[in-house]
Structure formats: structure tokens, C-alpha cells
mmCIF file of C-alpha atoms and ligand atoms in Angstrom:
data_model
loop_
_atom_site.group_PDB
_atom_site.id
_atom_site.type_symbol
_atom_site.label_atom_id
_atom_site.label_comp_id
_atom_site.label_asym_id
_atom_site.label_seq_id
_atom_site.Cartn_x
_atom_site.Cartn_y
_atom_site.Cartn_z
ATOM 1 C CA MET G 14 25.474 -11.319 6.188
ATOM 2 C CA SER G 15 23.677 -8.045 4.792
ATOM 3 C CA ALA G 16 24.759 -5.902 1.544
ATOM 4 C CA ALA G 17 25.452 -2.880 4.743
ATOM 5 C CA ILE G 18 26.273 -3.084 7.414
ATOM 6 C CA SER G 19 24.498 -0.291 10.232
ATOM 7 C CA GLY G 20 23.888 1.119 13.518
ATOM 8 C CA SER G 21 20.360 -1.316 13.573
ATOM 9 C CA THR G 22 21.929 -4.545 12.557
ATOM 10 C CA ARG G 23 21.231 -7.279 14.655
ATOM 11 C CA LEU G 24 25.046 -8.743 16.044
ATOM 12 C CA ALA G 25 24.949 -13.452 16.374
ATOM 13 C CA GLY G 26 27.920 -14.933 17.088
ATOM 14 C CA VAL G 27 29.729 -18.810 17.840
ATOM 15 C CA ILE G 28 31.682 -18.772 21.035
ATOM 16 C CA GLY G 29 34.463 -21.091 22.043
ATOM 17 C CA ASP G 30 37.915 -22.098 22.377
ATOM 18 C CA PRO G 31 39.265 -23.254 19.953
ATOM 19 C CA VAL G 32 36.563 -20.981 16.693
ATOM 20 C CA ARG G 33 38.442 -19.455 14.098
ATOM 21 C CA HIS G 34 38.064 -23.297 12.026
ATOM 22 C CA SER G 35 34.255 -22.993 12.444
ATOM 23 C CA LEU G 36 32.396 -23.179 9.494
ATOM 24 C CA SER G 37 29.199 -21.454 11.670
ATOM 25 C CA PRO G 38 30.198 -17.845 10.511
ATOM 26 C CA ALA G 39 29.640 -19.291 7.016
ATOM 27 C CA LEU G 40 26.380 -20.878 7.132
ATOM 28 C CA LEU G 41 24.283 -17.858 9.296
ATOM 29 C CA ASN G 42 26.538 -15.410 6.743
ATOM 30 C CA ALA G 43 25.148 -17.231 3.484
ATOM 31 C CA ALA G 44 21.078 -17.238 5.522
ATOM 32 C CA PHE G 45 21.285 -13.835 6.954
ATOM 33 C CA GLY G 46 21.793 -12.843 3.625
ATOM 34 C CA ALA G 47 19.405 -15.222 1.501
ATOM 35 C CA ALA G 48 16.479 -13.648 4.133
ATOM 36 C CA GLY G 49 17.299 -11.031 3.543
ATOM 37 C CA LEU G 50 17.920 -10.151 6.932
ATOM 38 C CA ASP G 51 19.714 -6.999 8.756
ATOM 39 C CA TRP G 52 22.222 -9.640 10.598
ATOM 40 C CA VAL G 53 26.085 -10.615 11.355
ATOM 41 C CA TYR G 54 27.623 -12.694 12.731
ATOM 42 C CA VAL G 55 30.783 -14.113 14.360
ATOM 43 C CA ALA G 56 33.735 -15.908 15.936
ATOM 44 C CA PHE G 57 34.922 -14.963 19.607
ATOM 45 C CA PRO G 58 37.332 -16.816 21.013
ATOM 46 C CA VAL G 59 36.045 -17.096 24.741
ATOM 47 C CA ALA G 60 39.066 -19.413 27.018
ATOM 48 C CA GLU G 61 37.058 -22.273 29.394
ATOM 49 C CA GLY G 62 35.599 -20.215 31.992
ATOM 50 C CA GLY G 63 34.288 -17.459 30.149
ATOM 51 C CA ALA G 64 31.013 -18.567 29.270
ATOM 52 C CA PRO G 65 29.445 -16.924 32.297
ATOM 53 C CA SER G 66 31.432 -13.795 31.678
ATOM 54 C CA ALA G 67 30.224 -14.145 27.229
ATOM 55 C CA LEU G 68 26.831 -14.573 28.674
ATOM 56 C CA ASP G 69 26.854 -10.893 31.034
ATOM 57 C CA SER G 70 28.056 -9.758 27.447
ATOM 58 C CA MET G 71 25.501 -11.084 25.815
ATOM 59 C CA ARG G 72 22.916 -9.466 27.538
ATOM 60 C CA LEU G 73 25.080 -6.595 28.143
ATOM 61 C CA LEU G 74 26.045 -6.378 23.838
ATOM 62 C CA ASP G 75 22.355 -7.096 22.581
ATOM 63 C CA ILE G 76 23.532 -9.648 21.270
ATOM 64 C CA GLY G 77 20.909 -11.449 19.226
ATOM 65 C CA GLY G 78 22.058 -15.310 19.367
ATOM 66 C CA LEU G 79 24.978 -17.102 20.400
ATOM 67 C CA SER G 80 26.268 -20.759 19.129
ATOM 68 C CA VAL G 81 27.960 -22.783 21.778
ATOM 69 C CA THR G 82 30.921 -24.829 20.876
ATOM 70 C CA MET G 83 33.287 -26.919 22.954
ATOM 71 C CA PRO G 84 34.851 -26.083 25.729
ATOM 72 C CA HIS G 85 31.145 -24.405 26.777
ATOM 73 C CA LYS G 86 28.838 -26.175 26.715
ATOM 74 C CA GLU G 87 28.155 -28.145 30.253
ATOM 75 C CA ALA G 88 28.916 -24.035 31.002
ATOM 76 C CA VAL G 89 26.560 -22.715 29.512
ATOM 77 C CA ALA G 90 24.602 -24.665 30.581
ATOM 78 C CA ALA G 91 25.045 -24.204 34.176
ATOM 79 C CA ALA G 92 25.026 -20.568 33.445
ATOM 80 C CA VAL G 93 21.098 -19.495 31.372
ATOM 81 C CA ASP G 94 18.543 -18.388 32.747
ATOM 82 C CA ARG G 95 16.487 -21.711 31.870
ATOM 83 C CA CYS G 96 17.090 -24.746 29.372
ATOM 84 C CA SER G 97 14.903 -26.422 27.527
ATOM 85 C CA PRO G 98 13.582 -30.251 27.632
ATOM 86 C CA ALA G 99 16.766 -32.021 25.830
ATOM 87 C CA ALA G 100 19.047 -28.461 26.705
ATOM 88 C CA ALA G 101 18.308 -29.797 30.225
ATOM 89 C CA ALA G 102 18.097 -33.510 29.502
ATOM 90 C CA LEU G 103 21.529 -33.099 28.046
ATOM 91 C CA ARG G 104 23.178 -30.875 30.828
ATOM 92 C CA ALA G 105 25.173 -28.835 27.482
ATOM 93 C CA VAL G 106 24.246 -26.081 25.404
ATOM 94 C CA ASN G 107 24.944 -25.261 21.979
ATOM 95 C CA CYS G 108 22.600 -21.968 20.406
ATOM 96 C CA VAL G 109 21.620 -19.489 23.070
ATOM 97 C CA ARG G 110 18.756 -17.027 22.476
ATOM 98 C CA ARG G 111 17.301 -14.543 23.831
ATOM 99 C CA GLU G 112 12.845 -13.774 25.282
ATOM 100 C CA GLY G 113 13.225 -9.945 26.015
ATOM 101 C CA ASP G 114 16.230 -10.317 28.584
ATOM 102 C CA VAL G 115 15.845 -13.819 29.570
ATOM 103 C CA LEU G 116 18.619 -15.844 28.406
ATOM 104 C CA VAL G 117 17.341 -19.432 27.037
ATOM 105 C CA GLY G 118 19.713 -22.405 26.456
ATOM 106 C CA GLU G 119 18.649 -24.930 23.934
ATOM 107 C CA ASN G 120 20.451 -27.533 22.288
ATOM 108 C CA THR G 121 19.802 -28.653 18.030
ATOM 109 C CA ASP G 122 22.182 -30.733 17.827
ATOM 110 C CA GLY G 123 19.568 -34.258 17.893
ATOM 111 C CA GLU G 124 16.767 -32.556 16.180
ATOM 112 C CA GLY G 125 19.433 -31.351 13.485
ATOM 113 C CA PHE G 126 19.718 -34.585 13.218
ATOM 114 C CA VAL G 127 16.599 -36.322 12.763
ATOM 115 C CA ARG G 128 15.855 -33.654 10.614
ATOM 116 C CA SER G 129 17.847 -34.889 8.340
ATOM 117 C CA LEU G 130 17.792 -38.143 8.651
ATOM 118 C CA VAL G 131 14.332 -36.851 7.422
ATOM 119 C CA GLY G 132 15.521 -34.295 4.878
ATOM 120 C CA GLU G 133 18.855 -35.335 2.912
ATOM 121 C CA LEU G 134 17.436 -39.328 3.240
ATOM 122 C CA GLY G 135 13.487 -39.724 3.835
ATOM 123 C CA VAL G 136 13.785 -42.181 6.315
ATOM 124 C CA THR G 137 12.017 -41.529 9.529
ATOM 125 C CA PRO G 138 13.573 -43.051 13.479
ATOM 126 C CA GLY G 139 9.492 -44.453 13.373
ATOM 127 C CA ASP G 140 9.682 -48.305 14.828
ATOM 128 C CA ARG G 141 13.898 -47.996 13.860
ATOM 129 C CA ARG G 142 16.215 -50.164 15.636
ATOM 130 C CA CYS G 143 19.206 -47.984 15.427
ATOM 131 C CA VAL G 144 22.882 -48.110 17.345
ATOM 132 C CA VAL G 145 25.321 -45.393 18.605
ATOM 133 C CA LEU G 146 28.366 -45.932 18.484
ATOM 134 C CA GLY G 147 29.905 -43.057 20.563
ATOM 135 C CA ALA G 148 28.569 -41.986 23.645
ATOM 136 C CA GLY G 149 29.798 -38.572 23.603
ATOM 137 C CA GLY G 150 28.249 -35.040 22.978
ATOM 138 C CA ALA G 151 26.876 -35.286 19.271
ATOM 139 C CA GLY G 152 26.033 -38.901 20.657
ATOM 140 C CA ARG G 153 24.356 -38.564 23.345
ATOM 141 C CA ALA G 154 21.884 -35.978 21.408
ATOM 142 C CA VAL G 155 21.535 -38.496 18.478
ATOM 143 C CA VAL G 156 20.630 -40.820 21.478
ATOM 144 C CA LYS G 157 18.005 -39.271 22.464
ATOM 145 C CA ALA G 158 16.796 -37.875 19.481
ATOM 146 C CA LEU G 159 16.253 -41.247 18.151
ATOM 147 C CA ALA G 160 14.538 -42.370 21.492
ATOM 148 C CA ASP G 161 12.083 -38.653 21.083
ATOM 149 C CA ALA G 162 11.094 -39.965 17.054
ATOM 150 C CA GLY G 163 10.359 -42.784 17.726
ATOM 151 C CA ALA G 164 12.970 -45.811 17.919
ATOM 152 C CA ALA G 165 12.303 -48.720 18.613
ATOM 153 C CA GLU G 166 15.792 -49.585 20.041
ATOM 154 C CA VAL G 167 18.203 -47.049 20.375
ATOM 155 C CA VAL G 168 21.410 -49.199 21.958
ATOM 156 C CA VAL G 169 24.878 -46.913 22.836
ATOM 157 C CA VAL G 170 28.413 -49.348 22.059
ATOM 158 C CA ASN G 171 31.257 -47.037 23.729
ATOM 159 C CA ARG G 172 34.562 -48.062 25.170
ATOM 160 C CA THR G 173 33.951 -46.055 27.875
ATOM 161 C CA GLU G 174 30.908 -48.561 29.119
ATOM 162 C CA SER G 175 29.659 -45.869 31.993
ATOM 163 C CA LYS G 176 29.301 -43.242 29.644
ATOM 164 C CA ALA G 177 27.047 -45.442 27.012
ATOM 165 C CA VAL G 178 25.904 -46.644 30.582
ATOM 166 C CA ALA G 179 24.391 -42.901 30.943
ATOM 167 C CA ALA G 180 23.579 -42.081 27.558
ATOM 168 C CA ALA G 181 21.186 -44.909 26.410
ATOM 169 C CA ASP G 182 19.353 -44.171 29.764
ATOM 170 C CA LEU G 183 18.801 -40.952 27.562
ATOM 171 C CA ALA G 184 16.768 -43.066 25.817
ATOM 172 C CA GLY G 185 14.441 -44.074 28.758
ATOM 173 C CA SER G 186 13.085 -48.024 28.618
ATOM 174 C CA ARG G 187 14.124 -47.952 24.932
ATOM 175 C CA GLY G 188 17.793 -47.319 25.784
ATOM 176 C CA ARG G 189 20.746 -49.844 25.570
ATOM 177 C CA THR G 190 24.171 -50.727 26.049
ATOM 178 C CA GLY G 191 24.539 -52.766 23.541
ATOM 179 C CA SER G 192 29.000 -54.427 21.053
ATOM 180 C CA ARG G 193 29.514 -53.890 17.338
ATOM 181 C CA ALA G 194 26.976 -57.402 17.892
ATOM 182 C CA ASP G 195 24.184 -55.404 17.359
ATOM 183 C CA VAL G 196 25.388 -53.761 14.525
ATOM 184 C CA SER G 197 23.769 -56.278 11.844
ATOM 185 C CA ALA G 198 20.028 -55.918 12.675
ATOM 186 C CA ALA G 199 20.263 -52.431 13.102
ATOM 187 C CA ASP G 200 17.818 -50.601 11.097
ATOM 188 C CA ILE G 201 20.120 -47.044 11.889
ATOM 189 C CA VAL G 202 23.892 -46.976 12.507
ATOM 190 C CA VAL G 203 24.992 -43.635 13.577
ATOM 191 C CA ASN G 204 29.379 -42.948 14.269
ATOM 192 C CA SER G 205 29.181 -40.304 16.728
ATOM 193 C CA THR G 206 33.536 -41.222 17.186
ATOM 194 C CA PRO G 207 36.356 -40.082 15.416
ATOM 195 C CA MET G 208 37.110 -42.914 14.562
ATOM 196 C CA GLY G 209 38.283 -43.587 11.308
ATOM 197 C CA MET G 210 39.462 -40.159 9.455
ATOM 198 C CA ALA G 211 42.507 -40.488 9.491
ATOM 199 C CA GLU G 212 43.477 -44.037 8.752
ATOM 200 C CA ARG G 213 41.433 -46.976 7.252
ATOM 201 C CA GLY G 214 42.907 -49.621 9.731
ATOM 202 C CA ASP G 215 40.602 -46.627 12.971
ATOM 203 C CA LEU G 216 37.244 -48.312 11.710
ATOM 204 C CA PRO G 217 34.996 -48.593 14.154
ATOM 205 C CA LEU G 218 33.265 -51.439 11.683
ATOM 206 C CA ALA G 219 33.947 -53.823 9.381
ATOM 207 C CA ALA G 220 31.863 -54.645 5.624
ATOM 208 C CA ASP G 221 30.360 -57.451 7.567
ATOM 209 C CA ASP G 222 29.112 -56.017 9.974
ATOM 210 C CA LEU G 223 27.234 -53.573 8.256
ATOM 211 C CA ARG G 224 24.308 -54.893 5.377
ATOM 212 C CA GLU G 225 22.366 -54.345 2.312
ATOM 213 C CA GLY G 226 19.308 -51.604 3.240
ATOM 214 C CA GLN G 227 20.579 -50.772 6.618
ATOM 215 C CA VAL G 228 21.124 -46.052 7.129
ATOM 216 C CA VAL G 229 24.664 -45.837 8.270
ATOM 217 C CA VAL G 230 25.179 -42.024 8.993
ATOM 218 C CA ASP G 231 29.166 -41.159 10.018
ATOM 219 C CA LEU G 232 28.505 -37.433 11.760
ATOM 220 C CA VAL G 233 32.422 -36.603 10.399
ATOM 221 C CA TYR G 234 31.672 -34.163 8.351
ATOM 222 C CA HIS G 235 34.934 -32.998 7.036
ATOM 223 C CA PRO G 236 36.069 -35.861 4.574
ATOM 224 C CA LEU G 237 32.089 -36.003 3.423
ATOM 225 C CA VAL G 238 32.643 -40.242 2.010
ATOM 226 C CA THR G 239 34.554 -41.561 4.736
ATOM 227 C CA PRO G 240 36.439 -44.624 4.906
ATOM 228 C CA LEU G 241 33.146 -45.755 6.646
ATOM 229 C CA LEU G 242 31.144 -44.515 4.151
ATOM 230 C CA GLU G 243 32.799 -46.620 1.690
ATOM 231 C CA ILE G 244 32.457 -49.327 2.934
ATOM 232 C CA ALA G 245 29.017 -48.919 4.435
ATOM 233 C CA ASP G 246 28.306 -48.264 0.708
ATOM 234 C CA ALA G 247 29.569 -50.943 -0.726
ATOM 235 C CA ALA G 248 27.634 -53.561 1.607
ATOM 236 C CA GLY G 249 24.657 -51.456 0.034
ATOM 237 C CA ALA G 250 24.129 -49.241 3.430
ATOM 238 C CA ARG G 251 22.192 -46.042 2.126
ATOM 239 C CA THR G 252 24.243 -44.290 3.688
ATOM 240 C CA MET G 253 23.967 -40.106 4.874
ATOM 241 C CA ASN G 254 27.381 -38.237 5.844
ATOM 242 C CA GLY G 255 27.372 -34.938 9.024
ATOM 243 C CA LEU G 256 27.088 -32.530 6.812
ATOM 244 C CA GLY G 257 23.057 -32.744 7.108
ATOM 245 C CA MET G 258 23.596 -32.637 10.938
ATOM 246 C CA LEU G 259 25.611 -29.856 11.116
ATOM 247 C CA LEU G 260 23.372 -27.581 8.133
ATOM 248 C CA HIS G 261 20.541 -28.273 9.857
ATOM 249 C CA GLN G 262 21.202 -28.160 13.346
ATOM 250 C CA ALA G 263 22.103 -24.364 12.744
ATOM 251 C CA ALA G 264 19.198 -23.827 10.567
ATOM 252 C CA ILE G 265 16.584 -24.601 13.568
ATOM 253 C CA GLN G 266 19.905 -21.914 15.761
ATOM 254 C CA PHE G 267 18.869 -19.179 12.941
ATOM 255 C CA GLU G 268 15.200 -20.162 13.126
ATOM 256 C CA LEU G 269 14.924 -19.379 16.597
ATOM 257 C CA TRP G 270 16.401 -16.006 16.507
ATOM 258 C CA THR G 271 14.750 -14.274 13.354
ATOM 259 C CA ASP G 272 11.553 -16.573 13.740
ATOM 260 C CA HIS G 273 12.139 -17.057 9.294
ATOM 261 C CA GLY G 274 12.615 -20.146 8.095
ATOM 262 C CA ALA G 275 16.290 -21.036 6.686
ATOM 263 C CA PRO G 276 17.119 -21.037 3.784
ATOM 264 C CA ILE G 277 18.299 -24.993 4.317
ATOM 265 C CA GLY G 278 20.522 -24.582 -0.362
ATOM 266 C CA ALA G 279 22.591 -21.419 0.360
ATOM 267 C CA MET G 280 23.533 -22.606 4.192
ATOM 268 C CA ARG G 281 24.239 -26.138 2.336
ATOM 269 C CA GLN G 282 26.285 -24.613 -0.869
ATOM 270 C CA ALA G 283 28.074 -22.069 1.890
ATOM 271 C CA ALA G 284 29.540 -24.894 3.952
ATOM 272 C CA LEU G 285 30.628 -26.849 0.021
ATOM 273 C CA ASP G 286 32.283 -24.375 -0.624
ATOM 274 C CA GLU G 287 33.615 -23.205 2.850
ATOM 275 C CA LEU G 288 35.306 -26.742 3.213
ATOM 276 C CA ALA G 289 36.591 -26.820 -0.086
ATOM 277 C CA SER G 290 38.535 -23.860 0.066
ATOM 278 C CA ARG G 291 40.122 -26.444 3.206
HETATM 279 P P1 NAP E 20 33.400 -35.587 22.089
HETATM 280 O O1 NAP E 20 32.118 -35.927 22.770
HETATM 281 O O2 NAP E 20 34.609 -36.385 22.254
HETATM 282 O O3 NAP E 20 32.983 -38.096 22.861
HETATM 283 C C1 NAP E 20 34.113 -38.680 21.528
HETATM 284 C C2 NAP E 20 33.426 -39.996 21.028
HETATM 285 O O4 NAP E 20 33.829 -40.982 21.167
HETATM 286 C C3 NAP E 20 33.870 -40.466 22.970
HETATM 287 O O5 NAP E 20 31.632 -41.518 22.837
HETATM 288 C C4 NAP E 20 34.152 -41.382 23.313
HETATM 289 O O6 NAP E 20 34.466 -42.475 23.225
HETATM 290 C C5 NAP E 20 34.667 -42.355 21.351
HETATM 291 N N1 NAP E 20 36.216 -41.904 20.689
HETATM 292 C C6 NAP E 20 37.240 -41.137 20.690
HETATM 293 N N2 NAP E 20 37.803 -41.277 20.436
HETATM 294 C C7 NAP E 20 37.667 -43.064 20.040
HETATM 295 C C8 NAP E 20 39.005 -44.695 19.780
HETATM 296 N N3 NAP E 20 39.793 -43.952 19.160
HETATM 297 N N4 NAP E 20 38.153 -45.321 20.082
HETATM 298 C C9 NAP E 20 37.292 -45.536 20.502
HETATM 299 N N5 NAP E 20 36.318 -44.700 21.558
HETATM 300 C C10 NAP E 20 36.837 -43.417 20.333
HETATM 301 O O7 NAP E 20 33.094 -36.277 20.824
HETATM 302 P P2 NAP E 20 31.656 -35.316 20.274
HETATM 303 O O8 NAP E 20 32.020 -33.543 20.164
HETATM 304 O O9 NAP E 20 30.395 -36.002 20.728
HETATM 305 O O10 NAP E 20 32.256 -35.130 18.476
HETATM 306 C C11 NAP E 20 31.888 -37.025 17.846
HETATM 307 C C12 NAP E 20 32.649 -36.346 16.359
HETATM 308 O O11 NAP E 20 31.060 -36.175 16.062
HETATM 309 C C13 NAP E 20 33.754 -36.233 15.759
HETATM 310 O O12 NAP E 20 34.389 -36.684 15.193
HETATM 311 C C14 NAP E 20 32.720 -34.590 15.317
HETATM 312 O O13 NAP E 20 33.492 -33.598 14.460
HETATM 313 C C15 NAP E 20 31.187 -34.715 15.174
HETATM 314 N N6 NAP E 20 30.499 -33.942 15.558
HETATM 315 C C16 NAP E 20 29.993 -33.832 14.142
HETATM 316 C C17 NAP E 20 28.701 -33.248 14.760
HETATM 317 C C18 NAP E 20 27.543 -33.220 13.324
HETATM 318 O O14 NAP E 20 27.033 -31.237 13.258
HETATM 319 N N7 NAP E 20 27.857 -33.463 11.712
HETATM 320 C C19 NAP E 20 28.770 -32.376 15.299
HETATM 321 C C20 NAP E 20 29.315 -32.896 16.700
HETATM 322 C C21 NAP E 20 30.270 -33.438 16.334
HETATM 323 P P3 NAP E 20 35.108 -41.739 24.792
HETATM 324 O O15 NAP E 20 33.584 -42.568 25.760
HETATM 325 O O16 NAP E 20 35.695 -44.295 25.691
HETATM 326 O O17 NAP E 20 36.172 -41.977 25.256
#
């Protein structure tokens, strides 16, 4: 956040319901402050059905950027003037930027995920065999981004088969649906379900499914070390939690709005401080 709010301070924010628990204000205000930009970022509780009005408000109040979270991602994709290719393919928007009066819907989740793989682990998806567990909003974004980044194959494993099929389609000829039996052959395994957050018995995979040398990512970031990451670590896999994706998808939003490189170190520290206080 800038040191003092003035008449020229730019406003950005996040719309969602619920939204008061969002980490985005901590992340983005830390980024504006570290970059020395006169911007401030707030949370706007907007009930389901309110996305078109929120976009009208963005135009009217000259809001510089909006993040979008549940339950508005699909409604915003339908209501913006134009969608980026990723947002159009996913039919979901997590970030709105302005081109003058034109509101452009973006989806930074998938690119944020790939950037986190590269930035945090030094792993590129090119020619890798990938398995994605889950086919919801996060899973779909990851499937598409892995395929776009050149993965050899992206196998989607999901409880509801029809959603697995739709997600695998996002990877084109390199996508298919599969089962837990596909996990041991994969180079990169991504859990995009909330399974295992509460109880160890609810884990999506067992230690036997995993092996040394694999990369195992759990998109959950609270707790930072999930039971799945613990068993993956014990199996000799390289592991990453969801904090990297959270940081990098926010960093891309910052860059889209401001044209400045994101101060990722300040954003990471703000996220860790905020999570530690919860
Ligand atoms: P979502 O759209 O609700 O999708 C949830 C997915 O998990 C669906 O595929 C669902 O399967 C599956 N699932 C849920 N409960 C299950 C269970 N008990 N057994 C088997 N499958 C189950 O949610 P989302 O937005 O994609 O988020 C998914 C996870 O990713 C959450 O833990 C969220 O916190 C995390 N996330 C992290 C980031 C980040 O930046 N790190 C960003 C977004 C989300 P069905 O299709 O069968 O219902």
C-alpha cells in the first residue's frame, strides 16, 4: 500500500463471496508498497449475481484492476468486453484489466502455476508426463497451462468422469482421462482437489503411488505442509505447496494492471506473515 492515500491513488480490489478471508489484499498491498506505486487494494464482498454490476462500478469508479474469486469467475467471463485466450478457453476469469474503457477478462491461474514450477523448483513442463487430480476451476487451469507449456501428456483423474473429460479436452491431443494407476508413471503430479486438508485418511493418493524423482504439487497452501506432501517427501519426490501458484497468479495480475515487474519476495513475505497470523 502506498504511504499516503491521495486524490491520485489508484484503486484495485477483489470481488467474491466470501472474500473477507482473502490473502489478496495482503499480497497486492505489499506489492504496491514494495514497488513504490500509488495504488491501494481492498476486498469487495459481492453476492452471487452481482458480477455485472461490479463491472459497471469498475468502469464508473475508474477502478484500475479487479481480481475475481468464487462465485463470480464464470459470470465475469460472460460480462467483460473481451476475454484473453486462456480465460475464453476456461470460461472463467480471475482478473479484469482495463484497455481504456474496454474491460478484458484474464485467467492467471494456469500461467501462475507454471511460473511457480519454474521459479520455485526449476522444473519446466516440456515433454513431461503429467497427472492432474481434480477437474474444478484450479485443475482445469493447470491442465491447460501444462499442455500449453509443452507437456508430453496430461492425464486427468477426477471423481466425476464427465468433468474429467471436459478438463482433458483443454489439453487437446495430449489430454486424456485416467485413474490413480497412472500416477506412478508421471513425472509431475498435481493435486487440485481439497482432499487431505482435514484428515490423513481422506488422502487422494497413498505412498505406494509415488516414487523418487517425481514432482508432487499440492495446490493447497494452508497448511503449507499437507499430509500428501509429507508422504510424497517420504517417497523421495520433490514437493511444492500451493503458495507458489497463489503468489505467481497474483504477480501476473499486478503486472497486467501496472506494467511493472512484481516484487515477488515482498509478496511472499506478506503471504507467510498473513498465514502465520491465522
Ligand atoms: P472446485 O472447482 O470446487 O473443484 C474441486 C475438485 O476437487 C473437483 O474436481 C472435485 O471433484 C474434487 N473433489 C472435491 N472433494 C472431493 C472428494 N471428497 N473426493 C474426490 N474429489 C473431490 O475447487 P477449485 O477452485 O478447483 O479448488 C481446488 C483446490 O485447489 C482447493 O483446495 C483450493 O484451495 C486450491 N486452490 C489453490 C490455488 C492456489 O493459488 N494455490 C488456486 C485455486 C484453488 P468433482 O468434479 O467430482 O466434484
